[in-house]
mmCIF file of C-alpha atoms in Angstrom:
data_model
loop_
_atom_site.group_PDB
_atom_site.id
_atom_site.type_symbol
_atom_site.label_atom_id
_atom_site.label_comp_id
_atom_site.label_asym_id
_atom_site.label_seq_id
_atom_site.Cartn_x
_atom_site.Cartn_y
_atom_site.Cartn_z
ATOM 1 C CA UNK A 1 0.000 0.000 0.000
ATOM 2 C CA UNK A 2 1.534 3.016 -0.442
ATOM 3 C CA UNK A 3 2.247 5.559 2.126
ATOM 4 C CA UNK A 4 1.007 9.380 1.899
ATOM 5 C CA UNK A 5 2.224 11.899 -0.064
ATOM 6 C CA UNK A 6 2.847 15.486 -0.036
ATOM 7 C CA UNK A 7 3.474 17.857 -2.606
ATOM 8 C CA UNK A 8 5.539 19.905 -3.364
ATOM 9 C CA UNK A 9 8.292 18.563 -1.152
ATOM 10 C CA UNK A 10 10.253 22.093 -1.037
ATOM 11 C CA UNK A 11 9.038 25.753 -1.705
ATOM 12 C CA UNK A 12 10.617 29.082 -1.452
ATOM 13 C CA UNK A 13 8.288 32.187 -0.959
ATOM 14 C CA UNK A 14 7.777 35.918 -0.592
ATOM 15 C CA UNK A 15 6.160 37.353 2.541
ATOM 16 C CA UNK A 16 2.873 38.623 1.545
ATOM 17 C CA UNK A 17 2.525 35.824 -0.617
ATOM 18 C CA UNK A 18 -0.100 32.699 -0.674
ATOM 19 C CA UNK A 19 1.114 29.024 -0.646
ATOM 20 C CA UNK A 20 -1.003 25.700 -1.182
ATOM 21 C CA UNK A 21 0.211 22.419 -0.136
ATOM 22 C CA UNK A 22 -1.309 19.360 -1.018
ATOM 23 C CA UNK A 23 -1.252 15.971 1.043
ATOM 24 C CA UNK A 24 -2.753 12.257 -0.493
ATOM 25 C CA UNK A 25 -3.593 9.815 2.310
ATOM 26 C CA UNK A 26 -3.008 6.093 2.605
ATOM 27 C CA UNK A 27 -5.716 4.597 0.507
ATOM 28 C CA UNK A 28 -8.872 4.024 2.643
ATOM 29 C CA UNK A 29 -8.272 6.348 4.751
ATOM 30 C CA UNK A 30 -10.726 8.848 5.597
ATOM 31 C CA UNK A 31 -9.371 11.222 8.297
ATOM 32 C CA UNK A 32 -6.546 13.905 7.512
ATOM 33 C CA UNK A 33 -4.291 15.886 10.019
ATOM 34 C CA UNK A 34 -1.735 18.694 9.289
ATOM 35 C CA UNK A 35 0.874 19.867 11.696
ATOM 36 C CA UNK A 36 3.565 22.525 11.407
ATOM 37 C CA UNK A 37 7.560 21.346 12.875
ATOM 38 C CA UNK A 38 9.481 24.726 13.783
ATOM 39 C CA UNK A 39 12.528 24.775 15.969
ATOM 40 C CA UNK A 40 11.139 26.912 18.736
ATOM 41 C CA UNK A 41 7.659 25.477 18.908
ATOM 42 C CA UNK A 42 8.197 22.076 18.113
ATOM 43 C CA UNK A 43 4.839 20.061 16.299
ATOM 44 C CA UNK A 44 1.947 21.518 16.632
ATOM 45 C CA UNK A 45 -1.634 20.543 15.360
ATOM 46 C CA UNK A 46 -3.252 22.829 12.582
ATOM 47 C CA UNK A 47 -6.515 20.980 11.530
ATOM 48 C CA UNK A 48 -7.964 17.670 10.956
ATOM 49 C CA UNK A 49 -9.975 16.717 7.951
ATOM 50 C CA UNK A 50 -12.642 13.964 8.150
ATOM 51 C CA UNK A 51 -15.359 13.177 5.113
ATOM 52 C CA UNK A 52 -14.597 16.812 3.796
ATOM 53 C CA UNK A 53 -15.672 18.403 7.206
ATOM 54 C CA UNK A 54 -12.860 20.057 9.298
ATOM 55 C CA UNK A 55 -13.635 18.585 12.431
ATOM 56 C CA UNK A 56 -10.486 19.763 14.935
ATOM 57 C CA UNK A 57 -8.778 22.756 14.980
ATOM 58 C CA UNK A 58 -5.490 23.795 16.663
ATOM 59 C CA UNK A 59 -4.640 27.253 17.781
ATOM 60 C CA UNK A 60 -3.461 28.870 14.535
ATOM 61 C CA UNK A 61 -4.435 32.567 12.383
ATOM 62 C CA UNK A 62 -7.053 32.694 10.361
ATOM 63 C CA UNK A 63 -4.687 32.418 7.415
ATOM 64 C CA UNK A 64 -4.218 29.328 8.008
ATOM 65 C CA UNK A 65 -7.032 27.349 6.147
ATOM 66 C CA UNK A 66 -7.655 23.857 4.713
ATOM 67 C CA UNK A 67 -9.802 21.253 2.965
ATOM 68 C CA UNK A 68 -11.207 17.882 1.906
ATOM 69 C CA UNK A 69 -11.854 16.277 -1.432
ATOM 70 C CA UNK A 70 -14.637 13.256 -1.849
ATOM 71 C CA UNK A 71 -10.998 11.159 -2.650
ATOM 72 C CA UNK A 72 -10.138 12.075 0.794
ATOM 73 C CA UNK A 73 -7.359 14.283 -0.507
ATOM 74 C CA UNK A 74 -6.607 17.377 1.700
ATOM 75 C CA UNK A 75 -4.965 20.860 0.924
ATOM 76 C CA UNK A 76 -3.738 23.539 3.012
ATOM 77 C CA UNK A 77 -3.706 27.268 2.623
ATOM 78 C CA UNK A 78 -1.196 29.971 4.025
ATOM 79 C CA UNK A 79 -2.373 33.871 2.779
ATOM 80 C CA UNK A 80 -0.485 36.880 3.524
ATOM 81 C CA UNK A 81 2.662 34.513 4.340
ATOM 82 C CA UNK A 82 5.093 35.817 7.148
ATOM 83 C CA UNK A 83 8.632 34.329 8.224
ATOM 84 C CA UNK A 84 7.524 32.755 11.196
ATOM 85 C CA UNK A 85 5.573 30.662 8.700
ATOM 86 C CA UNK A 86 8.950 29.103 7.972
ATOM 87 C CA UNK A 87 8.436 25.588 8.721
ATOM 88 C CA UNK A 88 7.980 22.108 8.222
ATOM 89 C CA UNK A 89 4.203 21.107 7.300
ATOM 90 C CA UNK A 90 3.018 17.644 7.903
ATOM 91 C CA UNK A 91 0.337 16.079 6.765
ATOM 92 C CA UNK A 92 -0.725 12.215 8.202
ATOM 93 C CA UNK A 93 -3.674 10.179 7.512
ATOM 94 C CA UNK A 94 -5.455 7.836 9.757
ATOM 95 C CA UNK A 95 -8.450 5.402 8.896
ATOM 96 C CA UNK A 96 -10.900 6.775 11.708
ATOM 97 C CA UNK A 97 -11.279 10.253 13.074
ATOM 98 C CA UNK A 98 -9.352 11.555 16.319
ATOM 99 C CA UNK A 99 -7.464 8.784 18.423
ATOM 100 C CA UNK A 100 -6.627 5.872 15.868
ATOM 101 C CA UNK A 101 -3.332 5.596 14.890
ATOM 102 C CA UNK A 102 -1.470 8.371 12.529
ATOM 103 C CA UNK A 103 0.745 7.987 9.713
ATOM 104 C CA UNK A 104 2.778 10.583 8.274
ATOM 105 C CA UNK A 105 3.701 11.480 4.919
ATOM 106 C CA UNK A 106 7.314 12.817 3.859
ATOM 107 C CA UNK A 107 6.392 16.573 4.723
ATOM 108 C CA UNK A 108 6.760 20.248 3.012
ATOM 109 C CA UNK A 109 9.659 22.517 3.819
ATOM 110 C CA UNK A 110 8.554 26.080 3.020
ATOM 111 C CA UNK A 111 11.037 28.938 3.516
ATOM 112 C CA UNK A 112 9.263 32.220 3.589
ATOM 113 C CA UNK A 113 12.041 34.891 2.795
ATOM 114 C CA UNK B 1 -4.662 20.989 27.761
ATOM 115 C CA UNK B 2 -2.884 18.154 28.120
ATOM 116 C CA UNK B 3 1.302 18.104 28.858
ATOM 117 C CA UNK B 4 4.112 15.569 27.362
ATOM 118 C CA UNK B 5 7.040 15.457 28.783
ATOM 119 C CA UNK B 6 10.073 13.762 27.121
ATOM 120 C CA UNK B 7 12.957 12.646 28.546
ATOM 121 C CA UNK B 8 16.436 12.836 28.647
ATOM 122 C CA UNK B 9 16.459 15.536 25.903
ATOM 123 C CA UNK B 10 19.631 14.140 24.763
ATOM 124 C CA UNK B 11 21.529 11.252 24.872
ATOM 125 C CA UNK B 12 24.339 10.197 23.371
ATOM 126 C CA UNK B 13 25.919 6.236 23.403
ATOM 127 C CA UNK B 14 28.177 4.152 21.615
ATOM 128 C CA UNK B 15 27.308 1.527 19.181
ATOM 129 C CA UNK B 16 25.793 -1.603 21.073
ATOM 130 C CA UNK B 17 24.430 0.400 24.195
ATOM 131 C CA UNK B 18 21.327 0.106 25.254
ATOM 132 C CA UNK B 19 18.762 3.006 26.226
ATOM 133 C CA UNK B 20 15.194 4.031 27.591
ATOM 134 C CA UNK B 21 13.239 6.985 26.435
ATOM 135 C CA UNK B 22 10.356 8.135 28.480
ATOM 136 C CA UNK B 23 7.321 10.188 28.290
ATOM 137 C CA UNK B 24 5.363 11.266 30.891
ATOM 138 C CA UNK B 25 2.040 12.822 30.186
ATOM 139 C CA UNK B 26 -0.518 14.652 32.430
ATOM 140 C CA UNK B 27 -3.538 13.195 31.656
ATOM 141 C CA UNK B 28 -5.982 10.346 30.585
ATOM 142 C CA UNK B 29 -4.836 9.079 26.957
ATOM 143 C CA UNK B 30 -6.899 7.404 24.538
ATOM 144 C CA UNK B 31 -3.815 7.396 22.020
ATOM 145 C CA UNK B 32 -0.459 7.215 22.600
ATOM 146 C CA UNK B 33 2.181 6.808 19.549
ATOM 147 C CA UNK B 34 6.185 6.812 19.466
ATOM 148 C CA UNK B 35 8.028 8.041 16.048
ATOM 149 C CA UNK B 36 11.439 8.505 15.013
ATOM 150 C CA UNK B 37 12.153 11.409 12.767
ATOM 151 C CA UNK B 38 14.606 10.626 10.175
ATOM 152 C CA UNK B 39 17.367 13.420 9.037
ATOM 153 C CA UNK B 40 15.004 14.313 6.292
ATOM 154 C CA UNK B 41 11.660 15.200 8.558
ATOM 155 C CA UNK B 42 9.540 12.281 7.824
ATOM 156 C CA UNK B 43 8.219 10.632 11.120
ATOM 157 C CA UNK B 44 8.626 6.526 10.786
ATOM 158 C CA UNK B 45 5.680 4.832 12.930
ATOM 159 C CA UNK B 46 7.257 3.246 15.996
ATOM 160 C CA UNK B 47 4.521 2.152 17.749
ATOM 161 C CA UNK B 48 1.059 2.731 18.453
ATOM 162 C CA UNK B 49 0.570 1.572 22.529
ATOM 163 C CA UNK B 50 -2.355 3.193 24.303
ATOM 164 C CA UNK B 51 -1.842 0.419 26.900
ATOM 165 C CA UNK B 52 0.394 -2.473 27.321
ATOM 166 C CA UNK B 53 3.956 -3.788 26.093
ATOM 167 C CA UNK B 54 5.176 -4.667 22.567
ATOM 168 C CA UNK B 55 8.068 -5.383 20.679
ATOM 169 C CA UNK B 56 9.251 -5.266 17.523
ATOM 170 C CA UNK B 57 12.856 -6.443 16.918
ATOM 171 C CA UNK B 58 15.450 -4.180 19.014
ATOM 172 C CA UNK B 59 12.736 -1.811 20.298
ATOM 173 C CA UNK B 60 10.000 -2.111 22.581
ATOM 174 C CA UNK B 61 7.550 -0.091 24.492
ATOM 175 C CA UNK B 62 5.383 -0.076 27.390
ATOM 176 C CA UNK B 63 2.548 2.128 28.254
ATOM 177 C CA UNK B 64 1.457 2.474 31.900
ATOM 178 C CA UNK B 65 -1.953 4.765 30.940
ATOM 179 C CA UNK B 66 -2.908 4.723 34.925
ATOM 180 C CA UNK B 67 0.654 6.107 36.092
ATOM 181 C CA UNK B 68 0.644 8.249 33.043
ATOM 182 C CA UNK B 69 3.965 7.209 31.438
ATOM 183 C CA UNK B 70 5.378 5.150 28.661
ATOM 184 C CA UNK B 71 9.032 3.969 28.011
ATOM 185 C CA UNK B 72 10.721 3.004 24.686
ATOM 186 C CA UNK B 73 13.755 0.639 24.921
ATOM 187 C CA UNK B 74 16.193 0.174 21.980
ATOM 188 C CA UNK B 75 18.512 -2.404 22.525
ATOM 189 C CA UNK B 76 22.232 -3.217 21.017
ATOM 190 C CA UNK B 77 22.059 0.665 19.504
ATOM 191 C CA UNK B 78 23.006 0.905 16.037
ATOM 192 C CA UNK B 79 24.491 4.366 14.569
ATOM 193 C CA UNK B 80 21.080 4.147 12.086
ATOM 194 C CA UNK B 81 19.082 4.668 15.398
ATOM 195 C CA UNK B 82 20.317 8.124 15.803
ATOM 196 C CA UNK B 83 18.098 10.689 15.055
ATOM 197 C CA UNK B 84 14.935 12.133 17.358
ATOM 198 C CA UNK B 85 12.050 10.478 18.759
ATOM 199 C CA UNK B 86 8.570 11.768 19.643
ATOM 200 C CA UNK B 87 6.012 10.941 21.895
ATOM 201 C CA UNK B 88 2.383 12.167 21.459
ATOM 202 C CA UNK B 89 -0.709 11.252 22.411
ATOM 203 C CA UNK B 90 -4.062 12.200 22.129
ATOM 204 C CA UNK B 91 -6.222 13.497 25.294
ATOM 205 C CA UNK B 92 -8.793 10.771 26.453
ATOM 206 C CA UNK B 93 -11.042 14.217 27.453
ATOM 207 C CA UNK B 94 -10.282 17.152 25.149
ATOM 208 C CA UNK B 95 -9.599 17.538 21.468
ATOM 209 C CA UNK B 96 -8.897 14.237 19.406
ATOM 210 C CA UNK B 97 -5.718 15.397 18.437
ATOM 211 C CA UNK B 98 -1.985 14.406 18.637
ATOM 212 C CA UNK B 99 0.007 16.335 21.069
ATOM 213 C CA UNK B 100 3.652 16.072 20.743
ATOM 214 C CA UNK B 101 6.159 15.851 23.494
ATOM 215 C CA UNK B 102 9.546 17.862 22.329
ATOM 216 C CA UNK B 103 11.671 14.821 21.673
ATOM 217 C CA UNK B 104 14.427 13.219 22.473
ATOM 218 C CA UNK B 105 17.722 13.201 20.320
ATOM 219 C CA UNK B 106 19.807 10.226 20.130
ATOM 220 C CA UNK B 107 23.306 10.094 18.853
ATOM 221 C CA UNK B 108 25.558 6.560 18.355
ATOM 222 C CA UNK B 109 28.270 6.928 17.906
ATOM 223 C CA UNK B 110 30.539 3.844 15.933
#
């Protein structure tokens, strides 16, 4: 089976500017997660996805936005990027919502210059 | 909400060694996973151990959920085991969300 994916697996933008990432999940899977990796505040929870309906949400701006396809398939939104958005975003699927066990994909290193 | 607690926050051993991680959280857990982050970011599944003992190979785990601690052994270290490892678990009460302890970073060294 194969694992999930994220693309693009490196980006480089201007602050001010708006980034999408995109995250496939382990096939069957139904429930998405995103987290953001930064040195100083370690991983922290953005969102979960689960049949198209964002149903947790960490403690994050309002630029900070996501979805759900019907395939399950999730993307994430930055607008109005800043350099503390500098990070590493990932994205893990799981087959049930909330406490079932998580499964990462290879992640998205955006540098926000 | 809920606290994880990793420790030591380093530790560094020579080839062959043997160590314990351990993460403390401060509440109930309905989920409780360990990870190791390879040098390029992705997080490998280690184990997924609400409860209980298991083993797989040179590591193992066990989850005390009523004392509100788990420990991950690696055993006869090899330098490939270096690298960081998380904790996180998800609150049996609040949010159904992972929360992340900070890690611990493990060096062997040959």
């Amino acid at each position: 089976k194969a694992g999930v994916t994220q693309t693009p697996r490196y980006l480089i933008k201007t602050r001010g500017q708006q980034v999408t990432l995109s995250c496939s999940p382990i096939s069957g899977h139904r429930s998405v997660s995103w987290y953001q990796q930064t040195p100083g505040q370690g991983l922290q929870f953005l969102f979960e996805y689960f049949s198209e309906t964002q149903r947790n949400k960490g403690n994050f701006p309002g630029r900070f936005s996501g979805r759900q396809f019907s395939n399950s398939r999730s993307e994430m939104n930055v607008s109005t990027l800043e350099l503390g958005d500098s990070a590493l975003y990932l994205c893990a699927s799981s087959f049930l919502q909330g406490a079932s066990e998580q499964y990462f994909g290879p992640g998205t290193r955006l540098t926000v210059t | 909400g809920i606290q994880v607690e990793q420790s030591p926050p380093d530790l560094i051993l020579q080839e062959g060694a043997n160590s314990t991680l351990r993460c403390n959280f401060s509440d109930s857990v309905n989920n409780l996973q360990w990870f190791h982050q390879n040098p390029w970011g992705q997080l490998i599944n280690l184990f997924y151990i609400p409860s209980g003992t298991k083993q797989n190979g040179r590591l193992s785990a066990t989850t005390v959920a009523t004392e509100r601690y788990s420990l991950l052994y690696i055993s006869s270290s090899q330098t490939t085991d270096s690298g960081v490892y998380f904790c996180a678990v998800v609150n049996g009460q609040g949010a159904q969300k992972l929360v992340f302890g900070q890690g611990t970073r493990l060096t062997i060294n040959p």
